Coordinates of C-alpha atoms in Angstrom, one line a residue:
Chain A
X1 CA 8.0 -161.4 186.2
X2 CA 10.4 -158.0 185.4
X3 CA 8.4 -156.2 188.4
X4 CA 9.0 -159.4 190.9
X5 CA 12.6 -159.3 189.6
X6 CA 12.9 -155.6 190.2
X7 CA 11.1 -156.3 194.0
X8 CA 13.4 -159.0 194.3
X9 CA 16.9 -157.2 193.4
X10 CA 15.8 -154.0 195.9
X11 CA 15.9 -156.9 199.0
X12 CA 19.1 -157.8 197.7
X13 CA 20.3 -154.5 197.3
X14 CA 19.9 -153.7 200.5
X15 CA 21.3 -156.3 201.9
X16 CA 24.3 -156.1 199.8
X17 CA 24.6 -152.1 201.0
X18 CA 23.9 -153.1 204.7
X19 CA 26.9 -155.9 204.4
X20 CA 29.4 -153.7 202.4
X21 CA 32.7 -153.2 204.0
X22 CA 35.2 -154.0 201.5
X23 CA 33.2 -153.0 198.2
X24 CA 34.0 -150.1 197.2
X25 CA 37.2 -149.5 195.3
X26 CA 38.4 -146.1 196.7
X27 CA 37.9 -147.5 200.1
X28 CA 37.8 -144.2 202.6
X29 CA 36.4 -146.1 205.6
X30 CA 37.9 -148.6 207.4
X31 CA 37.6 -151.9 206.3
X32 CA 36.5 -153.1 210.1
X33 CA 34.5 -151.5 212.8
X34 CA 37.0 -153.1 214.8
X35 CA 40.4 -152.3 213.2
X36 CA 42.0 -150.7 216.4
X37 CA 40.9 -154.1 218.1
X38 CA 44.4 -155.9 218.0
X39 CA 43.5 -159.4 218.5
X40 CA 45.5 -161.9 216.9
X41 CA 42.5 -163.5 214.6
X42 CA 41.3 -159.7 213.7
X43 CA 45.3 -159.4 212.8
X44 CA 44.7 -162.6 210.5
X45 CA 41.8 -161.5 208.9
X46 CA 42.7 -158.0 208.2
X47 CA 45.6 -159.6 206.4
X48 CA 43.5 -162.0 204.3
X49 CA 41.3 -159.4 203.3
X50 CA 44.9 -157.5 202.2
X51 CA 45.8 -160.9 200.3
X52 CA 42.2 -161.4 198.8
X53 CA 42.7 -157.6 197.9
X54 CA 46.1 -158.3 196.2
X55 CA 44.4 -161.2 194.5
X56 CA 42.0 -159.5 193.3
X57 CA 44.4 -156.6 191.5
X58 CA 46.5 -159.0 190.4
X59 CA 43.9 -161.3 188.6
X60 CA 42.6 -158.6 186.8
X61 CA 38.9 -158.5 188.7
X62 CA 39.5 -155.6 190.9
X63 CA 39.2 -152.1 188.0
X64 CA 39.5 -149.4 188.3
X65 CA 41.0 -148.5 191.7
X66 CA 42.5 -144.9 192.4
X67 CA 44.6 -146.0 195.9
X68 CA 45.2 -149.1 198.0
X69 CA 43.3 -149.6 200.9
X70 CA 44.5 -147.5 203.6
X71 CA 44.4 -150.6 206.3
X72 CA 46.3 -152.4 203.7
X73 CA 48.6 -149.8 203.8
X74 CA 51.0 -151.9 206.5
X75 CA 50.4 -154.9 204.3
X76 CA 51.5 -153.4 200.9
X77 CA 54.6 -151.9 202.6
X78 CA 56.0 -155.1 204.0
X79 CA 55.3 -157.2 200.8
X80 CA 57.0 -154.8 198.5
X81 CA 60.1 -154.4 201.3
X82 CA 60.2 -158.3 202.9
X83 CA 61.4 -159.8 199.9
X84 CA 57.9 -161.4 198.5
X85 CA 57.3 -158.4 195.7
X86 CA 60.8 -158.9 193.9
X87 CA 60.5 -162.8 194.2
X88 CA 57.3 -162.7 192.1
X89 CA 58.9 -160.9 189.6
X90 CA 62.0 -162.6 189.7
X91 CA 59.5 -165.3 189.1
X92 CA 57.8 -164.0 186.1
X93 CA 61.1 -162.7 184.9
X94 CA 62.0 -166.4 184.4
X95 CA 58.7 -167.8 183.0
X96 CA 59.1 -165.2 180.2
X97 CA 62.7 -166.2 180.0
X98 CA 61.7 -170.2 179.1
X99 CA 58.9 -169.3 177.0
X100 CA 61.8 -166.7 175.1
X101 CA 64.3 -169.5 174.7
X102 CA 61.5 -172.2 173.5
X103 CA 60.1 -169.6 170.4
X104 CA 61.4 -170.5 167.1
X105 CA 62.6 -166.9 165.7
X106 CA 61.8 -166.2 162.0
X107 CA 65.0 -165.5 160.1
X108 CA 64.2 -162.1 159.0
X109 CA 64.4 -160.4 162.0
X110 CA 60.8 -159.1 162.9
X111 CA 60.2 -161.0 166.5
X112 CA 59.8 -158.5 168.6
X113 CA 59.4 -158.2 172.7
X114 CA 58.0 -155.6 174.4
X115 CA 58.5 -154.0 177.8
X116 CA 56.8 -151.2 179.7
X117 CA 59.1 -149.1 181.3
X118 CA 58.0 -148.0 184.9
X119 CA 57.4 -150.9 187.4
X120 CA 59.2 -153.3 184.3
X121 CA 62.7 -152.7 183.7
X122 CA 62.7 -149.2 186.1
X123 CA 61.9 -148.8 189.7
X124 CA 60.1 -146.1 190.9
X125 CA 59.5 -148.0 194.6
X126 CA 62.4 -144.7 196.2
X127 CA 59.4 -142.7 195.0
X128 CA 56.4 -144.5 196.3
X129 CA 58.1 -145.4 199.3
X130 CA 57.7 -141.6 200.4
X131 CA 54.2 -142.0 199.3
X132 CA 52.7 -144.9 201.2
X133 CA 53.4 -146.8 198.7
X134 CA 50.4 -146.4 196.7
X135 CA 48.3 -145.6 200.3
X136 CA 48.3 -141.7 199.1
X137 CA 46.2 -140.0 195.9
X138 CA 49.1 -140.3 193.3
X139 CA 50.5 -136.9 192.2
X140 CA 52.0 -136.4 188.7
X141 CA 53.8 -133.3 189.5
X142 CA 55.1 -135.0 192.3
X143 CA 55.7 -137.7 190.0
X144 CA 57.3 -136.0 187.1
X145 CA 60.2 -134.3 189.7
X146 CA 61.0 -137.8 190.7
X147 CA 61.0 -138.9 187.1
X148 CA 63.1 -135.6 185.7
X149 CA 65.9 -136.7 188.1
X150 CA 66.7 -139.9 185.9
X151 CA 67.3 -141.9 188.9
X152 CA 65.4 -145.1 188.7
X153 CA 67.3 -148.0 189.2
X154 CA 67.1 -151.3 186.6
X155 CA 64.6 -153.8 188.2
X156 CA 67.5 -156.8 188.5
X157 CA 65.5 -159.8 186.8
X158 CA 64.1 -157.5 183.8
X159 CA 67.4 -156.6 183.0
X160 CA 68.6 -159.9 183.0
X161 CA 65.1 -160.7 181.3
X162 CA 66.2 -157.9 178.7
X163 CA 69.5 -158.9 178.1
X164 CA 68.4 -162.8 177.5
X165 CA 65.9 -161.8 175.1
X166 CA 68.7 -159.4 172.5
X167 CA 70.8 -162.4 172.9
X168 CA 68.3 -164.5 171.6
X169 CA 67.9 -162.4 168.3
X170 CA 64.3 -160.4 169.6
X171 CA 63.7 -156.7 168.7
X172 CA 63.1 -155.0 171.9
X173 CA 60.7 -152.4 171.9
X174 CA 60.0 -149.9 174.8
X175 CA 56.5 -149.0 175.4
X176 CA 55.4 -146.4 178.1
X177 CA 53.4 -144.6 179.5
X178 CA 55.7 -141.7 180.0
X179 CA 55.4 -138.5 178.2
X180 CA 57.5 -137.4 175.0
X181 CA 58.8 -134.2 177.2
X182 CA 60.6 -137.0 178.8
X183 CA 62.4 -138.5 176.5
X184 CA 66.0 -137.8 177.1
X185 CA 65.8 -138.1 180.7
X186 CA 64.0 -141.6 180.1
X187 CA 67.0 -142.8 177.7
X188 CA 69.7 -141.7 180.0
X189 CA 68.2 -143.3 182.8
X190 CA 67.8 -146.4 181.0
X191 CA 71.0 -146.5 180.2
X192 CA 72.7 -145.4 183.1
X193 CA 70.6 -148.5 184.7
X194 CA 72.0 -151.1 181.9
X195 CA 69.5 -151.1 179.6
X196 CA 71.2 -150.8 176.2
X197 CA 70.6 -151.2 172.0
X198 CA 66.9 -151.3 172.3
X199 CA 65.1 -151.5 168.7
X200 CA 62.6 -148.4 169.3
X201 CA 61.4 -146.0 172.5
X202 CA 58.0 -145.0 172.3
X203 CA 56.5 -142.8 174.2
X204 CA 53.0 -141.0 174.8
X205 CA 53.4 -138.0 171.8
X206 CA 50.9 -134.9 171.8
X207 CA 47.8 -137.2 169.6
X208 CA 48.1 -140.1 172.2
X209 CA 47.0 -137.4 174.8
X210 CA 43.7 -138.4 176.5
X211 CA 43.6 -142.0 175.4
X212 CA 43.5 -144.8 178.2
X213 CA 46.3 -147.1 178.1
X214 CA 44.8 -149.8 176.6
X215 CA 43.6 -147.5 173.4
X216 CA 47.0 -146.0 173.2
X217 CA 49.7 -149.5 173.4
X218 CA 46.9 -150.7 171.3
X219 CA 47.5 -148.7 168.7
X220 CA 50.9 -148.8 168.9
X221 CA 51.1 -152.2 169.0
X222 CA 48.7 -152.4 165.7
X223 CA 51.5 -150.0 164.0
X224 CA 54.4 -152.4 164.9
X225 CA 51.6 -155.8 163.1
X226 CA 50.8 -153.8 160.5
X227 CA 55.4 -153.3 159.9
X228 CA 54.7 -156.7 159.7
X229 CA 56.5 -157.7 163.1
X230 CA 55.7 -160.6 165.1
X231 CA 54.7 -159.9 168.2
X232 CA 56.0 -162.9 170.6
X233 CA 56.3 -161.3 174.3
X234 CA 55.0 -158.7 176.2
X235 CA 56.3 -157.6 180.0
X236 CA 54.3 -155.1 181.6
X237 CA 53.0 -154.6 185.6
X238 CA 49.6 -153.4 184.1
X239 CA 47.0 -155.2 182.6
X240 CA 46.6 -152.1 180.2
X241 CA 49.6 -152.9 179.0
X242 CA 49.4 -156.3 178.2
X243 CA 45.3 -156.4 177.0
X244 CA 43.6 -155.1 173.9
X245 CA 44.4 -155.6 170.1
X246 CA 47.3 -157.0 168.5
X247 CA 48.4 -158.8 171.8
X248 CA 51.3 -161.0 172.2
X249 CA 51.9 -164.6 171.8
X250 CA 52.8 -164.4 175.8
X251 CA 52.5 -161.7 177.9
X252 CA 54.1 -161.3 181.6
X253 CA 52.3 -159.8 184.3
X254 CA 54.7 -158.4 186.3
X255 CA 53.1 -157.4 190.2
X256 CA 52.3 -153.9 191.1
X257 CA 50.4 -153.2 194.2
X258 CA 51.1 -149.7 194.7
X259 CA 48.7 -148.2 191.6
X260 CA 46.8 -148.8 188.6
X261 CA 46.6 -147.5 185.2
X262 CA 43.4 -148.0 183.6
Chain B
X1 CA 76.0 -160.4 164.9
X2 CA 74.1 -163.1 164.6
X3 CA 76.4 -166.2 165.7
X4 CA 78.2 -163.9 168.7
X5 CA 74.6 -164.0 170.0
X6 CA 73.8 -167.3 169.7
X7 CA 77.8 -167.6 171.6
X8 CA 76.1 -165.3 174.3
X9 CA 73.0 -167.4 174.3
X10 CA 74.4 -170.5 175.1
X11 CA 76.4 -169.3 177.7
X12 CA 73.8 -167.7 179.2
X13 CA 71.4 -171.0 178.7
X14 CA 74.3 -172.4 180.4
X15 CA 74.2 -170.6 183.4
X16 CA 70.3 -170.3 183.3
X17 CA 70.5 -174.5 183.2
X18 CA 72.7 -174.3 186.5
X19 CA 70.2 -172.2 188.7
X20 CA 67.0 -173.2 187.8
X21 CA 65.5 -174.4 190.5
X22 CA 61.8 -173.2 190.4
X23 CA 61.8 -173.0 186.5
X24 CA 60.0 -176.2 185.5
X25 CA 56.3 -176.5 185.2
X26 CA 56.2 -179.9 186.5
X27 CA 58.5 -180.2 189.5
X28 CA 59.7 -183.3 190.2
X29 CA 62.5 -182.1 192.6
X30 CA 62.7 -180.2 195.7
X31 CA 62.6 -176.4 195.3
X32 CA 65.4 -176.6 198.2
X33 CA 68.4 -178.7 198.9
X34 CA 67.7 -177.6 202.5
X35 CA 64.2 -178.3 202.4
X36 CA 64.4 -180.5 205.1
X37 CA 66.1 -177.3 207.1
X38 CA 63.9 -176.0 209.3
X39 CA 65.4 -172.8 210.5
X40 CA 62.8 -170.2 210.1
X41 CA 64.2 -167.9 207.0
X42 CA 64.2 -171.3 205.2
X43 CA 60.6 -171.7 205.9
X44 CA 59.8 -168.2 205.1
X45 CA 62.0 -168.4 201.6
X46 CA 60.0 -171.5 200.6
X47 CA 57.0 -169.7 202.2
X48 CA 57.4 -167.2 199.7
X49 CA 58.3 -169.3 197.1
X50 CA 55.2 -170.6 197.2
X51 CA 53.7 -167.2 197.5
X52 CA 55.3 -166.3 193.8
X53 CA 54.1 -169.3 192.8
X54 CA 50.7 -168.6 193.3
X55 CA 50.9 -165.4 191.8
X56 CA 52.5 -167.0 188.2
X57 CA 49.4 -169.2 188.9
X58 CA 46.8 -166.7 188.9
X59 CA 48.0 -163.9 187.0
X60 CA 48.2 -166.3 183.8
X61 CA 52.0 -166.4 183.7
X62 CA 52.7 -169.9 184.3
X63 CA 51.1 -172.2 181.6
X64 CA 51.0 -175.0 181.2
X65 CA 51.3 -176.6 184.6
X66 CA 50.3 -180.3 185.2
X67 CA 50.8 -180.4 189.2
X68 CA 51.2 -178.3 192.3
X69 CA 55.1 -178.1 193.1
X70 CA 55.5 -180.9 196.3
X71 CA 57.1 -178.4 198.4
X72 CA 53.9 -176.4 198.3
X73 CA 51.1 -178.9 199.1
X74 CA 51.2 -177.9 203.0
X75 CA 51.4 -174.4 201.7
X76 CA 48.3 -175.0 199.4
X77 CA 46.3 -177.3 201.7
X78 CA 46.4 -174.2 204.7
X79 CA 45.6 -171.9 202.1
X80 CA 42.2 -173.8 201.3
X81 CA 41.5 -175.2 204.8
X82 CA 42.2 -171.6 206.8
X83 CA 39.9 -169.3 205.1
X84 CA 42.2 -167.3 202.5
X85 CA 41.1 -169.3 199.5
X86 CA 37.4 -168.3 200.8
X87 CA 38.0 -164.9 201.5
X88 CA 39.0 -164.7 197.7
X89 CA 36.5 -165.7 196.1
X90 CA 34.0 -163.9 197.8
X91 CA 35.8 -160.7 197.1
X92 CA 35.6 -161.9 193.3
X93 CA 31.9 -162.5 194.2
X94 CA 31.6 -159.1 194.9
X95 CA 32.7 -157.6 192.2
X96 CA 31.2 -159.5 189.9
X97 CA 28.0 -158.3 192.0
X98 CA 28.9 -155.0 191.6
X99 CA 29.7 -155.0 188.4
X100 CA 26.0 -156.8 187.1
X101 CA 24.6 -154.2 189.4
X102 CA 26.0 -151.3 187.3
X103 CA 25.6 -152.8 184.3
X104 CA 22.3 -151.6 182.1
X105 CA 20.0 -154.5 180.5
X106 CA 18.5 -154.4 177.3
X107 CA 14.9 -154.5 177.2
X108 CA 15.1 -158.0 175.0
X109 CA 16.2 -160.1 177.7
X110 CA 19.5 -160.7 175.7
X111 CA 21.8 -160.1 178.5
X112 CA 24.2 -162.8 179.4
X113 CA 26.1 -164.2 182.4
X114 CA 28.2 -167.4 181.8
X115 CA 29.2 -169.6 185.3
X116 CA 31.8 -171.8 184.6
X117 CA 31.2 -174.7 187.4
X118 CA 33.3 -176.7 188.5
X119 CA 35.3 -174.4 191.5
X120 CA 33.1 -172.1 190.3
X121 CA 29.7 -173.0 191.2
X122 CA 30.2 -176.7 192.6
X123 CA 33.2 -176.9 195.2
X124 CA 35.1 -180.2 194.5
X125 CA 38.0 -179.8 197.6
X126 CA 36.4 -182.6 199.3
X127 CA 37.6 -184.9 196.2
X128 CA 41.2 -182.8 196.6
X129 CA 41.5 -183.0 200.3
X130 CA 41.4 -186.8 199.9
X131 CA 44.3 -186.2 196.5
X132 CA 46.6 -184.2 198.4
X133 CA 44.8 -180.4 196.8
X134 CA 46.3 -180.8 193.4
X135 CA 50.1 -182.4 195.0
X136 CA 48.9 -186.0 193.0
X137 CA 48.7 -186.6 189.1
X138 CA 44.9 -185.8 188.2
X139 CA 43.1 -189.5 188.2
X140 CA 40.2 -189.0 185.5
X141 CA 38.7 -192.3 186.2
X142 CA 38.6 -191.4 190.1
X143 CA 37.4 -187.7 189.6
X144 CA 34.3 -189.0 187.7
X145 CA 33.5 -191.3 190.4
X146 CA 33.4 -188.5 192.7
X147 CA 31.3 -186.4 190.0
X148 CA 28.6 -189.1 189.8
X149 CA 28.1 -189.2 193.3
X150 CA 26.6 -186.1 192.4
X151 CA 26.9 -184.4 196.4
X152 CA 29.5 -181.6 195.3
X153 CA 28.2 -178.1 197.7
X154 CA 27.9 -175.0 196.5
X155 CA 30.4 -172.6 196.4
X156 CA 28.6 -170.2 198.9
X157 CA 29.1 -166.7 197.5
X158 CA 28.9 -168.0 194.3
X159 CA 25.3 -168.9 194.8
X160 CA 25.2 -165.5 196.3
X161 CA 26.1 -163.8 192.9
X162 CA 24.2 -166.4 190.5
X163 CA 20.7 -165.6 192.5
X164 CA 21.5 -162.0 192.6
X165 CA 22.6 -162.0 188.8
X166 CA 19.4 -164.3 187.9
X167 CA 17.3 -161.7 189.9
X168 CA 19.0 -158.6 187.6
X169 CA 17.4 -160.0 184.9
X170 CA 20.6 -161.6 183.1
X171 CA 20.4 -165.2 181.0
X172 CA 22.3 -167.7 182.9
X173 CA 24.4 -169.9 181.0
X174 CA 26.5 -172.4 182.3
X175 CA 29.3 -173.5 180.2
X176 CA 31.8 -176.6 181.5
X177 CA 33.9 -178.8 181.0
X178 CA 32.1 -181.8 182.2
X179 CA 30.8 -184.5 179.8
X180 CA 27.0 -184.8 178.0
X181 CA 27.1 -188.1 179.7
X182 CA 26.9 -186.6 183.1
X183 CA 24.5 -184.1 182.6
X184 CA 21.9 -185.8 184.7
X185 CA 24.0 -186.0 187.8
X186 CA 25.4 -182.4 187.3
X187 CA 22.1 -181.1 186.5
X188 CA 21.3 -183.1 190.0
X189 CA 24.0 -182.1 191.6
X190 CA 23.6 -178.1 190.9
X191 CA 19.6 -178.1 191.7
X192 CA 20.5 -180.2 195.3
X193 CA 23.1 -177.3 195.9
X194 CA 20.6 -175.0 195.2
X195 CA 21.2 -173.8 191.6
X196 CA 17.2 -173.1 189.4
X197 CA 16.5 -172.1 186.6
X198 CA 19.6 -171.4 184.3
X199 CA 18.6 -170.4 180.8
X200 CA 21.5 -173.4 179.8
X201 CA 23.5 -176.0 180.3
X202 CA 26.0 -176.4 178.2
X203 CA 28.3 -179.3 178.2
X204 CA 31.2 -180.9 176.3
X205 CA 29.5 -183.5 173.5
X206 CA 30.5 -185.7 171.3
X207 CA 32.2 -183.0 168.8
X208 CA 34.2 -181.2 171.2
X209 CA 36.2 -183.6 171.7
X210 CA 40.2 -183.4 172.0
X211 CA 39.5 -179.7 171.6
X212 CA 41.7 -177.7 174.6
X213 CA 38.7 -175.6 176.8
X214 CA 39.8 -172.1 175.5
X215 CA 38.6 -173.6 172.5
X216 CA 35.4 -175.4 173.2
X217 CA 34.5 -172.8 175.2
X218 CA 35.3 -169.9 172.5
X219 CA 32.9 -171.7 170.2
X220 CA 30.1 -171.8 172.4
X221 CA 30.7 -168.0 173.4
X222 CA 30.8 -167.5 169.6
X223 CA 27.2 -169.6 168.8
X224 CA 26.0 -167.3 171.6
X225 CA 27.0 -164.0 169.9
X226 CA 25.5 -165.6 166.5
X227 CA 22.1 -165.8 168.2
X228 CA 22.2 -161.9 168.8
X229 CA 23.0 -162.7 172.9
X230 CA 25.1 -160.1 174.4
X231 CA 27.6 -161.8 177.0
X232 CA 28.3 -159.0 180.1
X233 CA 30.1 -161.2 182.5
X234 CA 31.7 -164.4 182.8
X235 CA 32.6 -166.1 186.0
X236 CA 34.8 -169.0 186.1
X237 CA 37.9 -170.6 188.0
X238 CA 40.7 -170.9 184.8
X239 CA 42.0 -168.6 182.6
X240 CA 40.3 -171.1 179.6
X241 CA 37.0 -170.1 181.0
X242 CA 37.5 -166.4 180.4
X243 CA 40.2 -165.6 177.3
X244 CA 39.5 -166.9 174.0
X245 CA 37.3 -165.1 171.3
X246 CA 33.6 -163.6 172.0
X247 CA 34.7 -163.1 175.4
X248 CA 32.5 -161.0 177.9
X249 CA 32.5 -157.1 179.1
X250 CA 33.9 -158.4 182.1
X251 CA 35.2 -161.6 183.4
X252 CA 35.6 -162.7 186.9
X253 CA 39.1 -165.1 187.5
X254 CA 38.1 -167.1 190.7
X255 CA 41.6 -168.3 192.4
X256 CA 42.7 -172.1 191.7
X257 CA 45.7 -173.6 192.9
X258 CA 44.5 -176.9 192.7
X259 CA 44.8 -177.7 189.1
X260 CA 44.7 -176.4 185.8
X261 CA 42.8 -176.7 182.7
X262 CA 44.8 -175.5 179.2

């Protein structure tokens, strides 16, 4: 039975290798034989193989991927300028929002939401945006310039998000993936975007080196249960953010199409 | 402190009252005063709208919701009927394939791959088509009519992954939402769309009832885990299919807009 199993999967297999084309997650050959071809329907289904790619990252199915798809390149660029990449998040901004304003907060002060930083409450699209917008191998040195200049701007609807949620009596706590060596330049930014009177800044110290981000908000978010805070909300654009232990009551995928932080 | 912020609260619930317009889950007004404009930038706003929508859908962000928002049933229906909702799931398919392909088996058989099956394994849009794709309040009493006729299809690349899956050597379990009294039609039904030899059917009795699925379905998960079975991947249409406790290595979110289960 295991050997006709075995006979049967190699069939499969090699039918599933002959028919591969959008498999693989570092794609580095075109998606279609016939992408030059310029044909309205081979227009239509490059783009629904874009969308059934974003749907894919979004929902948490597609993991781990290093780079978008370099034919979804064009796609990626136009949702994140058109309008459709800040309306989702305007969009999550305000289901968070509700479910904030419908919690019952304790009276002694230990409801806490927390936020990433990067693709959350700061924007680094300037920076991707003369990378392909997540169509070229990320580079952290590249990375770390654009970070050391402090210029990110406040993502509009987190900040409101942000604001709503102090008023409402939370604890905000920042939670990101950024290094220690940038701390100053990470508060100043913040600040010089509107983000004010947060309850605590964590960032990756020298012991959190090598961890993935799920092991490392983790454990940070065990410290904060183990304060004995209440963990209500949770905003972050990556999945490692928001999954592992001590989770949230809610958490608030925000979109990111342009990379992805296993 | 504490009253100034509930002062800045309610004059920020205030304003928050006066603009939504896409907040509730159950919309029972139009998105747009100037729906009925049909310049194009209005049609591409509610077009992306719609877009947003979908992505609070599927990313787990909006919950609960009890119908599609009206102004997106045309936007819904295309998306089924023109190939994008297709194109999804098969990319879902796909990585689940990939993923039961990588994964190493145990030499004692006690592998595990849970199929939701409704929209999972068993397409029901020819019961939405005729309901507007999830635009109507959900009939029970008409849905089961359409479940005893017992001529739901397969969901193609579904069947794709559950042969190949089957042929890896995995246990198939299939875990739903239907009731024990329809397990002869559904057990029909699957075997006529070309589903053999599952390890189990599992469906809700007696006990289960008035219990929400991420419950029910976390107990069964659990019973499995008590019996020494190891649970790699779960494929399923709702978010109460996959999160709960005893939840698999990996689980495969197949997209929904049509309705969802709590």
């Amino acid at each position: 039975m295991r050997i006709l199993g075995i006979f049967i999967f190699l069939i499969l297999f090699t039918f599933s290798v002959a028919n591969e084309d959008f498999n693989t997650h570092v794609v580095d050959k075109p998606l279609f034989d016939y992408f030059e071809n310029n044909e309205p329907h081979m227009k239509r289904t490059l783009h629904l193989e874009c969308t059934s790619w974003k749907f894919a990252v979004e929902a948490n199915n597609l993991r781990p991927w290093k780079i978008i798809p370099q034919e979804c390149a064009d796609y990626v660029r136009k949702y994140i300028t058109g309008g459709a990449y800040n309306m989702e998040i305007d969009r999550v901004s305000r289901e968070a929002g509700a479910f904030a304003l419908s919690m019952k907060l304790g009276e002694d002060g230990k409801d806490v939401w927390i936020f990433d930083v990067d693709e959350t409450l700061l924007s680094n699209v300037p920076y991707y945006s003369q990378h392909g917008y997540g169509s070229e191998v990320s580079n952290s040195v590249e990375f770390d310039k654009w970070v050391e200049k402090g210029v990110a701007r406040a993502i509009v609807s987190s900040l409101k998000l942000y604001q709503d949620v102090k008023s409402l009596g939370f604890k905000v706590f920042l939670l990101t993936e950024r290094s220690e060596r940038h701390r100053i330049v990470t508060v100043e930014n913040l600040m010089n975007a509107g983000f004010q009177y947060w309850d605590k800044l964590i960032l990756r110290g020298s012991e959190d080196h090598g961890k993935s981000a799920t092991i490392y908000k983790s454990e940070k978010r065990n410290e904060m249960v183990q304060e004995g805070l209440r963990i209500a909300g949770n905003s972050g654009d990556q999945w490692s953010d928001l999954l592992g232990s001590s989770a949230s009551i809610r958490y608030f995928k925000l979109p990111n199409l342009m990379y992805y932080i296993p």
